[in-house]
Coordinates of C-alpha atoms in Angstrom, one line a residue:
Chain A
M1 CA 116.7 143.6 -27.7
N2 CA 114.2 146.5 -27.6
E3 CA 115.1 148.9 -30.5
H4 CA 113.6 152.0 -28.6
T5 CA 116.1 151.9 -25.9
T6 CA 120.1 152.5 -26.2
P7 CA 121.7 149.2 -26.6
E8 CA 124.2 148.3 -24.0
P9 CA 127.8 148.5 -25.4
Q10 CA 128.8 145.0 -26.6
P11 CA 132.1 143.2 -25.9
A12 CA 134.5 143.0 -28.7
V13 CA 134.3 139.9 -30.7
Q14 CA 137.1 137.5 -30.2
L15 CA 138.3 134.9 -32.8
Y16 CA 140.3 131.9 -31.7
P17 CA 141.0 128.4 -33.5
L18 CA 139.6 125.2 -32.6
G19 CA 142.4 123.0 -34.1
D20 CA 143.4 123.1 -37.7
A21 CA 140.0 123.1 -39.3
A22 CA 137.8 125.1 -37.2
V23 CA 137.5 128.7 -35.7
V24 CA 135.3 130.1 -32.6
I25 CA 133.9 133.5 -32.9
E26 CA 133.2 134.5 -29.5
F27 CA 130.5 137.4 -29.1
G28 CA 130.4 137.5 -25.3
K29 CA 131.2 135.9 -21.9
S30 CA 127.7 135.1 -20.6
I31 CA 124.3 134.1 -21.7
S32 CA 122.1 137.1 -22.7
P33 CA 119.4 137.9 -25.2
A34 CA 121.6 140.6 -26.6
T35 CA 124.6 138.2 -27.3
H36 CA 122.2 135.6 -28.7
E37 CA 121.0 138.2 -31.2
R38 CA 124.6 138.8 -32.4
V39 CA 125.1 135.0 -32.6
Q40 CA 121.9 134.8 -34.7
A41 CA 122.9 137.7 -36.9
F42 CA 126.3 136.3 -37.7
C43 CA 124.6 132.9 -38.5
N44 CA 122.1 134.6 -40.9
R45 CA 125.1 136.4 -42.6
L46 CA 127.0 133.2 -43.0
E47 CA 123.9 131.5 -44.6
Q48 CA 123.4 134.4 -46.9
Q49 CA 127.1 134.7 -47.8
P50 CA 129.0 131.3 -47.4
F51 CA 132.6 131.7 -48.3
V52 CA 134.6 129.2 -50.5
G53 CA 136.0 126.5 -48.0
L54 CA 133.1 126.9 -45.4
V55 CA 131.9 123.3 -44.1
E56 CA 129.4 124.2 -41.6
Y57 CA 128.8 126.1 -38.5
V58 CA 127.4 125.6 -35.0
P59 CA 125.9 128.4 -32.9
A60 CA 125.9 128.1 -29.2
F61 CA 125.1 130.5 -26.1
T62 CA 127.9 133.0 -26.9
T63 CA 129.8 131.5 -29.8
V64 CA 129.6 130.5 -33.5
T65 CA 132.0 127.8 -34.4
V66 CA 132.9 127.6 -38.2
Y67 CA 134.2 124.5 -39.6
Y68 CA 136.2 125.0 -42.8
D69 CA 138.2 123.0 -45.4
P70 CA 142.0 124.1 -45.2
W71 CA 142.6 122.3 -48.4
R72 CA 140.3 124.5 -50.4
L73 CA 141.8 127.7 -48.6
R74 CA 145.5 126.8 -49.1
Q75 CA 146.4 129.4 -51.7
Q76 CA 144.4 132.4 -50.3
A77 CA 146.9 133.5 -47.6
A78 CA 150.0 132.6 -45.7
T79 CA 148.1 129.8 -43.9
P80 CA 144.4 128.5 -44.4
Y81 CA 143.7 130.0 -40.9
D82 CA 144.8 133.5 -42.0
A83 CA 142.4 132.9 -45.2
V84 CA 139.4 132.2 -43.1
L85 CA 140.1 135.0 -40.6
Q86 CA 140.1 137.5 -43.5
Q87 CA 136.7 136.0 -44.6
L88 CA 135.3 136.1 -41.3
E89 CA 136.3 139.5 -40.4
Q90 CA 134.9 140.9 -43.7
L91 CA 131.5 139.0 -42.7
L92 CA 131.7 140.5 -39.2
R93 CA 132.0 144.0 -40.5
R94 CA 129.0 143.6 -42.9
T95 CA 126.8 142.1 -40.1
S96 CA 124.4 144.3 -38.4
I97 CA 121.8 143.1 -36.2
A98 CA 119.1 145.5 -37.4
T99 CA 119.3 144.3 -41.0
E100 CA 119.9 140.6 -40.2
K101 CA 117.0 140.1 -37.9
P102 CA 114.1 138.0 -39.3
A103 CA 111.0 138.0 -37.4
P104 CA 111.3 135.2 -34.8
R105 CA 109.4 132.1 -35.4
V106 CA 107.1 131.0 -32.5
V107 CA 106.7 127.3 -32.1
E108 CA 103.8 126.0 -29.9
I109 CA 104.6 122.8 -28.2
P110 CA 101.4 120.9 -26.9
V111 CA 102.2 119.2 -23.6
C112 CA 100.1 116.8 -21.6
Y113 CA 101.1 117.5 -18.0
G114 CA 101.2 115.3 -15.0
G115 CA 99.9 111.6 -14.7
A116 CA 101.7 108.9 -16.6
Y117 CA 102.9 111.7 -19.0
G118 CA 104.7 113.7 -16.3
P119 CA 105.6 111.3 -13.5
D120 CA 107.5 113.9 -11.5
L121 CA 104.9 116.6 -11.3
D122 CA 103.5 115.8 -8.0
W123 CA 106.8 115.4 -6.2
L124 CA 108.0 118.8 -7.9
S125 CA 104.8 120.4 -6.8
K126 CA 105.3 119.2 -3.1
H127 CA 109.0 120.2 -3.3
L128 CA 108.2 123.8 -4.7
S129 CA 105.2 124.0 -2.3
L130 CA 103.0 124.8 -5.3
L131 CA 99.8 123.1 -6.6
P132 CA 100.3 121.0 -9.8
E133 CA 98.0 123.5 -11.5
Q134 CA 100.4 126.3 -10.5
V135 CA 103.5 124.5 -11.8
I136 CA 101.7 123.9 -15.1
A137 CA 100.7 127.5 -15.4
L138 CA 104.1 129.0 -14.5
H139 CA 105.7 126.4 -17.0
A140 CA 103.3 127.1 -19.7
A141 CA 103.4 131.1 -19.2
P142 CA 106.7 132.3 -20.8
Q143 CA 107.8 132.6 -24.4
Y144 CA 111.1 130.8 -24.2
L145 CA 114.1 131.5 -26.4
V146 CA 116.0 128.6 -28.1
Y147 CA 119.7 129.6 -27.4
M148 CA 121.2 126.5 -29.2
I149 CA 120.6 123.0 -30.3
G150 CA 123.1 120.4 -29.0
F151 CA 123.6 117.4 -26.8
A152 CA 121.2 115.2 -28.9
P153 CA 119.7 115.6 -32.4
G154 CA 117.1 118.5 -32.0
F155 CA 117.6 119.0 -28.3
P156 CA 117.1 122.7 -27.4
Y157 CA 118.6 124.7 -24.8
L158 CA 115.8 127.1 -23.8
G159 CA 116.1 130.3 -21.7
G160 CA 113.3 131.9 -19.8
L161 CA 112.3 129.3 -17.0
D162 CA 110.5 131.0 -14.1
A163 CA 112.8 131.0 -11.2
Q164 CA 110.1 129.6 -9.0
L165 CA 110.4 126.3 -10.9
T166 CA 114.2 125.7 -10.3
A167 CA 114.7 122.0 -9.1
P168 CA 117.4 119.6 -8.6
R169 CA 118.0 116.8 -10.9
K170 CA 116.9 113.3 -9.8
A171 CA 119.3 111.5 -7.6
Q172 CA 119.2 108.4 -9.8
P173 CA 118.7 109.2 -13.4
R174 CA 116.0 107.1 -15.3
P175 CA 117.4 104.3 -17.5
L176 CA 115.1 105.5 -20.4
V177 CA 113.2 108.7 -20.7
P178 CA 110.7 108.6 -23.6
A179 CA 111.0 110.8 -26.6
G180 CA 108.7 113.9 -26.0
A181 CA 109.3 114.1 -22.2
V182 CA 109.4 117.6 -21.0
G183 CA 111.5 118.1 -17.9
I184 CA 113.2 120.5 -15.5
A185 CA 116.6 120.4 -14.2
G186 CA 118.3 123.4 -12.4
Q187 CA 117.1 126.5 -14.0
Q188 CA 116.5 124.7 -17.3
T189 CA 113.6 123.3 -19.1
G190 CA 113.6 121.4 -22.2
V191 CA 112.2 118.3 -24.2
Y192 CA 114.0 115.0 -25.0
P193 CA 113.8 114.4 -28.7
L194 CA 115.0 110.7 -28.4
A195 CA 114.5 108.2 -25.9
T196 CA 117.7 108.3 -23.8
P197 CA 118.6 107.9 -20.1
G198 CA 118.0 111.2 -18.3
G199 CA 118.0 112.7 -14.8
W200 CA 115.6 115.6 -15.2
Q201 CA 112.3 116.0 -13.3
L202 CA 109.5 115.0 -15.8
I203 CA 106.4 117.1 -15.8
G204 CA 104.8 116.2 -19.0
R205 CA 105.2 114.9 -22.5
T206 CA 104.6 116.2 -26.1
P207 CA 103.3 114.2 -28.9
L208 CA 105.3 116.4 -31.3
R209 CA 108.3 114.9 -32.8
L210 CA 111.3 117.2 -32.2
F211 CA 113.6 115.1 -34.4
R212 CA 112.4 114.0 -37.8
P213 CA 115.3 112.4 -39.6
E214 CA 113.1 112.1 -42.9
A215 CA 112.8 115.8 -43.1
E216 CA 115.1 118.2 -45.0
V217 CA 115.4 120.1 -41.8
P218 CA 115.4 117.3 -39.2
S219 CA 115.3 119.5 -36.1
L220 CA 111.8 121.0 -35.5
L221 CA 113.5 123.9 -33.5
Q222 CA 116.4 126.0 -34.6
A223 CA 118.4 128.5 -32.4
G224 CA 116.7 131.8 -32.5
D225 CA 113.2 130.3 -32.3
R226 CA 110.6 131.2 -29.7
V227 CA 108.8 128.3 -27.8
R228 CA 105.6 128.2 -26.0
F229 CA 104.3 125.1 -24.2
V230 CA 100.5 124.7 -24.5
P231 CA 98.6 122.4 -22.0
I232 CA 96.5 119.7 -23.5
S233 CA 94.5 116.8 -22.3
A234 CA 95.4 113.1 -22.4
A235 CA 92.6 112.7 -25.1
E236 CA 94.3 115.4 -27.2
Y237 CA 97.6 114.0 -26.7
Q238 CA 96.4 110.8 -28.2
R239 CA 94.8 112.3 -31.1
L240 CA 97.8 114.4 -31.8
Q241 CA 100.2 111.5 -31.5
Q242 CA 98.2 109.6 -34.2
H243 CA 98.4 112.5 -36.3
E244 CA 102.4 112.8 -35.7
L245 CA 102.7 109.0 -36.6
Chain B
M1 CA 123.9 92.1 -56.0
S2 CA 124.6 91.6 -52.4
F3 CA 126.7 89.9 -49.7
S4 CA 125.5 88.1 -46.5
I5 CA 126.6 88.4 -43.0
L6 CA 127.5 84.9 -41.6
S7 CA 128.7 86.3 -38.3
P8 CA 128.8 90.1 -37.5
G9 CA 132.0 90.4 -35.6
L10 CA 132.4 92.7 -32.6
L11 CA 131.1 95.9 -34.2
T12 CA 130.6 96.1 -37.9
T13 CA 128.9 99.1 -39.2
V14 CA 128.3 101.0 -42.5
Q15 CA 130.5 104.2 -42.6
D16 CA 131.5 106.9 -45.1
L17 CA 133.0 110.3 -44.4
G18 CA 130.3 111.5 -42.3
R19 CA 127.1 113.5 -42.1
V20 CA 128.3 117.1 -42.6
G21 CA 126.1 120.2 -42.2
Y22 CA 123.7 119.2 -39.4
Q23 CA 125.7 119.9 -36.5
K24 CA 123.8 123.0 -35.8
Q25 CA 120.7 120.9 -35.3
G26 CA 122.5 118.5 -32.9
I27 CA 123.2 115.8 -35.3
I28 CA 126.7 114.4 -35.1
V29 CA 129.0 113.8 -38.2
S30 CA 129.8 110.1 -37.5
G31 CA 131.8 108.7 -40.4
A32 CA 134.8 106.4 -40.6
M33 CA 137.1 106.6 -37.6
D34 CA 140.1 106.3 -39.8
A35 CA 138.9 108.3 -42.8
T36 CA 142.2 108.1 -44.6
A37 CA 142.0 103.9 -44.6
L38 CA 138.3 104.2 -45.8
R39 CA 139.3 106.6 -48.6
L40 CA 142.1 104.5 -49.8
A41 CA 140.0 101.4 -49.7
N42 CA 137.5 103.1 -51.9
L43 CA 140.1 104.2 -54.4
L44 CA 141.4 100.8 -54.7
V45 CA 138.2 99.6 -56.1
G46 CA 137.6 102.5 -58.3
N47 CA 135.0 104.3 -56.0
P48 CA 134.7 108.0 -55.1
E49 CA 136.5 108.5 -51.9
N50 CA 133.2 109.1 -49.9
T51 CA 131.6 105.8 -50.9
A52 CA 130.0 103.9 -47.8
G53 CA 132.0 100.8 -47.0
L54 CA 132.1 98.8 -43.7
E55 CA 134.1 99.7 -40.6
L56 CA 135.3 96.4 -38.8
T57 CA 136.3 96.5 -35.2
L58 CA 139.1 94.3 -33.8
L59 CA 137.2 91.0 -34.4
G60 CA 136.0 91.0 -38.1
P61 CA 132.7 89.7 -39.5
K62 CA 132.4 86.5 -41.6
I63 CA 130.9 87.6 -45.2
R64 CA 129.5 85.4 -48.1
F65 CA 129.6 87.1 -51.5
E66 CA 126.4 86.3 -53.3
T67 CA 127.7 87.7 -56.6
D68 CA 131.1 88.6 -58.1
Q69 CA 132.6 91.7 -56.4
L70 CA 135.9 93.5 -56.5
I71 CA 136.7 94.5 -52.8
A72 CA 139.7 96.2 -51.0
L73 CA 140.6 96.1 -47.3
A74 CA 142.5 98.8 -45.6
G75 CA 143.4 100.1 -42.1
A76 CA 144.0 97.6 -39.2
D77 CA 145.4 94.1 -40.2
L78 CA 142.7 91.7 -38.7
S79 CA 144.0 88.6 -40.4
P80 CA 141.9 88.7 -43.5
A81 CA 141.3 85.4 -45.5
V82 CA 139.1 84.3 -48.4
D83 CA 137.9 80.9 -48.4
G84 CA 140.4 80.2 -45.5
E85 CA 143.6 81.4 -47.4
P86 CA 145.2 84.6 -46.2
V87 CA 144.5 87.4 -48.5
R88 CA 146.6 90.8 -48.7
M89 CA 145.3 94.2 -47.7
W90 CA 145.6 97.6 -49.5
R91 CA 144.9 96.1 -52.9
P92 CA 141.9 95.2 -55.2
V93 CA 140.6 91.5 -54.7
L94 CA 138.1 89.9 -56.9
V95 CA 135.8 87.7 -54.9
R96 CA 133.4 85.3 -56.9
A97 CA 129.9 84.5 -55.9
G98 CA 130.1 82.1 -52.9
A99 CA 133.5 83.1 -51.8
V100 CA 133.6 83.7 -48.0
L101 CA 135.8 86.5 -46.4
S102 CA 136.7 85.9 -42.6
F103 CA 139.1 87.5 -40.2
G104 CA 141.4 86.1 -37.4
A105 CA 143.4 87.7 -34.7
P106 CA 144.0 91.3 -34.8
R107 CA 147.7 92.0 -35.8
A108 CA 148.0 95.6 -36.0
G109 CA 145.5 98.6 -35.6
S110 CA 141.9 98.3 -34.4
R111 CA 139.6 99.4 -37.5
A112 CA 139.6 97.8 -40.8
Y113 CA 137.7 99.0 -43.7
L114 CA 136.1 97.0 -46.6
A115 CA 135.2 98.9 -49.7
I116 CA 133.0 97.1 -52.3
A117 CA 133.2 98.4 -56.1
G118 CA 130.0 100.4 -56.7
G119 CA 129.4 100.8 -53.0
L120 CA 126.6 99.7 -50.9
A121 CA 123.1 100.2 -52.2
L122 CA 121.5 101.7 -49.1
P123 CA 119.6 105.1 -49.0
P124 CA 121.6 108.0 -47.7
V125 CA 119.8 109.7 -44.6
L126 CA 120.7 113.4 -44.5
G127 CA 123.3 113.3 -47.2
S128 CA 125.3 110.3 -45.7
R129 CA 125.1 106.4 -45.3
S130 CA 127.0 106.5 -42.0
T131 CA 125.5 104.7 -39.0
Y132 CA 124.5 106.7 -36.1
L133 CA 123.8 104.1 -33.6
R134 CA 122.2 106.3 -30.8
A135 CA 119.8 107.9 -32.9
G136 CA 119.2 104.7 -35.2
L137 CA 120.1 106.6 -38.5
G138 CA 121.8 105.8 -41.7
G139 CA 123.7 102.5 -42.6
L140 CA 121.5 99.3 -42.4
Q141 CA 118.4 100.5 -40.6
G142 CA 120.6 102.7 -38.4
R143 CA 122.2 99.7 -36.6
A144 CA 125.2 97.6 -36.5
L145 CA 125.2 94.6 -38.9
R146 CA 123.7 91.3 -37.5
K147 CA 123.9 87.6 -38.5
G148 CA 121.6 87.0 -41.5
D149 CA 121.7 90.6 -42.9
A150 CA 121.9 90.7 -46.6
V151 CA 123.6 93.9 -47.7
P152 CA 122.7 95.1 -51.1
C153 CA 125.4 96.5 -53.4
A154 CA 125.4 98.9 -56.5
K155 CA 127.0 98.0 -59.8
P156 CA 130.7 98.5 -60.1
N157 CA 131.7 101.2 -62.7
A158 CA 133.5 100.6 -65.9
R159 CA 136.9 100.8 -64.3
A160 CA 136.2 98.2 -61.6
A161 CA 134.5 95.9 -64.2
K162 CA 137.5 96.0 -66.5
L163 CA 139.9 94.9 -63.5
M164 CA 137.2 92.2 -62.5
R165 CA 137.4 90.6 -65.7
V166 CA 141.2 90.4 -65.7
L167 CA 141.1 89.1 -62.1
A168 CA 138.3 86.7 -62.9
T169 CA 140.7 85.0 -65.5
N170 CA 143.5 84.7 -62.9
A171 CA 141.0 83.2 -60.2
D172 CA 139.9 80.5 -62.7
A173 CA 143.6 79.8 -63.8
L174 CA 144.4 79.2 -60.2
G175 CA 141.1 77.2 -59.6
R176 CA 139.8 79.3 -56.8
R177 CA 137.1 81.6 -56.1
W178 CA 139.4 84.8 -55.5
A179 CA 142.4 86.6 -57.1
E180 CA 144.4 89.6 -55.8
A181 CA 145.6 92.4 -58.1
A182 CA 149.4 92.0 -58.8
W183 CA 149.9 95.8 -57.7
A184 CA 149.6 97.7 -54.8
P185 CA 150.5 101.1 -53.4
D186 CA 154.0 101.6 -52.3
P187 CA 154.0 100.2 -48.7
A188 CA 156.4 103.3 -47.5
L189 CA 153.3 105.5 -48.3
L190 CA 150.9 103.5 -46.2
P191 CA 150.1 104.1 -42.6
R192 CA 151.7 101.8 -40.0
H193 CA 149.7 101.0 -36.9
E194 CA 151.7 101.0 -33.6
S195 CA 150.8 100.4 -30.1
S196 CA 152.6 103.5 -28.9
L197 CA 152.0 106.8 -30.6
E198 CA 153.4 110.3 -30.5
I199 CA 150.3 112.5 -31.3
R200 CA 150.7 116.0 -32.4
A201 CA 148.2 118.5 -30.9
T202 CA 147.6 122.2 -30.6
T203 CA 146.5 123.9 -27.4
G204 CA 142.8 124.2 -27.0
P205 CA 140.6 127.2 -26.2
E206 CA 140.8 126.6 -22.4
Y207 CA 144.5 125.6 -22.2
H208 CA 145.4 128.6 -20.4
L209 CA 142.8 127.8 -17.4
F210 CA 144.9 124.8 -16.6
S211 CA 147.5 124.8 -13.9
A212 CA 151.1 125.1 -15.1
E213 CA 151.6 121.5 -13.6
S214 CA 148.9 120.2 -15.6
Q215 CA 149.9 121.8 -18.8
G216 CA 153.5 120.3 -18.2
H217 CA 151.8 116.7 -17.6
L218 CA 150.1 117.1 -20.8
W219 CA 153.3 117.4 -22.8
E220 CA 155.6 115.3 -20.9
Q221 CA 153.7 112.2 -19.3
E222 CA 152.5 109.2 -21.0
Y223 CA 148.8 108.4 -21.3
S224 CA 147.2 105.1 -22.1
L225 CA 144.0 104.2 -23.8
S226 CA 141.3 103.0 -21.3
T227 CA 139.2 99.9 -22.3
E228 CA 136.2 102.4 -21.8
S229 CA 136.8 103.8 -25.0
D230 CA 134.6 103.8 -28.2
R231 CA 133.6 105.6 -31.5
M232 CA 132.3 108.6 -29.3
G233 CA 135.4 109.1 -27.3
Y234 CA 138.8 107.9 -26.1
R235 CA 139.1 107.8 -22.3
L236 CA 142.8 108.4 -21.3
L237 CA 144.5 107.0 -18.3
G238 CA 147.5 109.0 -16.8
P239 CA 148.2 112.0 -14.8
Q240 CA 145.2 114.1 -13.8
L241 CA 144.9 117.6 -15.3
V242 CA 143.2 120.2 -13.2
L243 CA 142.1 123.7 -13.6
E244 CA 144.0 126.4 -11.7
N245 CA 140.5 127.8 -10.6
P246 CA 137.7 125.5 -11.1
Q247 CA 134.8 127.0 -13.0
E248 CA 131.7 126.3 -14.8
L249 CA 131.9 127.0 -18.7
L250 CA 129.2 127.6 -21.2
S251 CA 128.6 124.8 -23.6
S252 CA 130.2 125.5 -27.1
A253 CA 131.1 123.3 -30.3
V254 CA 133.6 120.5 -29.9
T255 CA 135.0 118.4 -32.9
F256 CA 137.0 115.2 -33.7
G257 CA 140.2 115.3 -31.8
T258 CA 139.1 117.8 -29.2
V259 CA 140.7 116.8 -25.9
Q260 CA 138.1 117.6 -23.1
V261 CA 138.8 117.2 -19.3
P262 CA 136.0 116.6 -17.1
A263 CA 136.1 117.5 -13.3
G264 CA 137.6 114.1 -12.7
G265 CA 140.9 115.4 -14.4
L266 CA 141.3 112.3 -16.9
P267 CA 141.3 113.6 -20.5
I268 CA 138.8 112.3 -23.0
V269 CA 139.5 112.6 -26.7
L270 CA 136.4 113.0 -28.8
M271 CA 136.2 110.6 -31.9
A272 CA 134.1 110.3 -34.8
D273 CA 130.7 109.9 -33.1
H274 CA 131.4 113.0 -30.7
Q275 CA 128.4 115.2 -29.5
T276 CA 128.1 118.4 -31.3
T277 CA 128.6 120.5 -28.2
G278 CA 130.2 120.2 -24.9
G279 CA 130.8 122.2 -21.6
Y280 CA 134.0 120.7 -20.3
P281 CA 137.4 122.8 -20.8
R282 CA 139.2 121.9 -24.0
I283 CA 142.9 121.5 -23.1
A284 CA 144.1 120.6 -26.5
Q285 CA 143.1 119.8 -30.1
I286 CA 144.6 116.8 -32.0
I287 CA 145.9 117.7 -35.4
T288 CA 143.7 116.3 -38.3
A289 CA 146.7 114.6 -39.8
D290 CA 147.2 112.4 -36.7
L291 CA 143.5 111.4 -36.2
A292 CA 143.6 108.2 -38.5
R293 CA 146.7 107.0 -36.5
L294 CA 145.0 107.6 -33.1
A295 CA 141.9 105.8 -34.5
Q296 CA 144.0 102.7 -35.0
L297 CA 145.5 102.7 -31.3
P298 CA 144.6 99.6 -29.5
L299 CA 142.9 99.5 -26.1
G300 CA 145.8 100.0 -23.5
G301 CA 148.1 101.5 -26.2
K302 CA 150.2 104.4 -25.1
I303 CA 150.1 108.1 -26.2
R304 CA 152.6 110.9 -25.9
F305 CA 151.3 114.3 -26.9
R306 CA 153.5 116.8 -28.7
E307 CA 152.8 120.5 -29.0
V308 CA 152.8 122.0 -32.5
T309 CA 151.8 125.5 -33.6
L310 CA 148.6 126.1 -35.7
A311 CA 150.7 126.8 -38.6
E312 CA 152.6 123.6 -38.3
A313 CA 149.2 121.8 -38.0
Q314 CA 147.9 123.1 -41.1
Q315 CA 151.1 122.5 -43.0
L316 CA 150.8 119.0 -41.9
Y317 CA 147.1 118.7 -42.8
L318 CA 148.0 119.9 -46.3
Q319 CA 151.0 117.5 -46.5
H320 CA 148.7 114.6 -45.6
E321 CA 146.0 115.7 -48.0
Q322 CA 148.7 115.9 -50.8
Q323 CA 149.9 112.4 -50.0
V324 CA 146.5 110.8 -50.2
R325 CA 146.0 112.7 -53.6
A326 CA 149.3 111.4 -54.9
L327 CA 148.2 107.8 -54.0
R328 CA 145.0 108.6 -55.9
E329 CA 146.5 109.7 -58.8
G330 CA 148.9 106.5 -59.0
I331 CA 145.7 104.1 -58.2
H332 CA 143.8 105.9 -61.1
L333 CA 146.6 105.2 -63.5
K334 CA 146.7 101.5 -62.5
L335 CA 143.0 101.0 -62.9
Q336 CA 143.2 102.3 -66.3
H337 CA 145.6 99.7 -67.3
P338 CA 144.8 96.6 -65.3

């Protein structure tokens, strides 16, 4: 959000249960950078002031889901849910975007586009009536926003793909997409952290490991990060891959 | 100290109570499907409840103990035997070096838990020893156990060692390589595994988006467990559930017991290996106190859902927890005076 303009009025926060040990805090109904900032600000507040009984939290596009331990909250209010609502409402009152906003981290992801690294680049170029170099330039131009991590360990949901690159999923998903594959599906782009089946159009591959189980923070990307794709040569890919291994 | 896998069974994995705290990074919780059974199995051998044990699925493995061990089996009755003789579940059992634990036909339930005093000497990954098969994380090299695996065990604590000495005398007197403890928890306090269940649930965040007819089906009709069910999710067969106005939803968190309904209309209950987020409408959420019973439902088993309020669900959660804690107290006392 640009701080020099008047912020648009934000919808009221809604809280509702997800069963007997989780509560959803909904900051909006649609994907937007402004809603994302509120989600991030609240997550930062939870990190700074975890309450007794907090188990973990999961940010998504417009929501933060907070998991809690009803046993630890059993004596604090009429029900554990009431107790957790009291805690969350207090935290929500104390959360202000201006003070909770750390400078975003920009992560550069080197990508070798085309050839064996991006087997669908040529098909995609023809489908979009663009030159392969134009597809690469359009894909590597924006600074993407990591809205959430989900689906698989370290898998980022990115916002900011150029509308010109919108492409359908493959009619037949590949039985195995290699880890590091960079693809496009619909209006989304992303990187597969693990080798899995997948139907995205693969335009390149990164030697970076997005999922590092041995690390204290195993996901390279976190919600709120910014991402830039940086084109590299096959030789550079090989060199970096040696380094990553 | 170790045991060897002579045959692996259908799906035998290392599980504890799960990998908590990493869902925001897309890393699933995993852990025992029937957490209550694993907790009790651990308590019976003097372990902390969150110690890693083995989860055995339907057809159990064949295991040879290379050193004397104190073990306990809980959860499904898969006809366990030591050296070919039936052995009782839900109680501590000493197995001496060379003894072989095997299983026969599943009698009730789907998943049994084997706890070993001292636990498994495997490195925790992100705070848990649970096996997450798809990412190859945790357990033994991130995979299910195989024939020929040697699983290292840690040393039993003083409580367990004391009971082992008593039981070793009994085993020797009986002239065999195993002996059961003379005591066990009151059977009335232990779960029973049935093939037809009433499962209690609260309404999910998208319940109101379903047609009135579908809402009625959920509470009034019977569903059965499809054979295409696994640790990630239980697919249910029965009347289709449809949205009043079909619409695309944004992905948001899902959890153990979330009942999702994809466009096809047949519900899926997310289980221990559930993904962290999902975009299908969540019609209901099974109460935590009933998840262990659901985890034991056999394929083809029947489910009827019964609606409870959130306040009731939380009351049942606390009651269930109270019951496990009462059992823990009783078992602790027994272990102090074997």
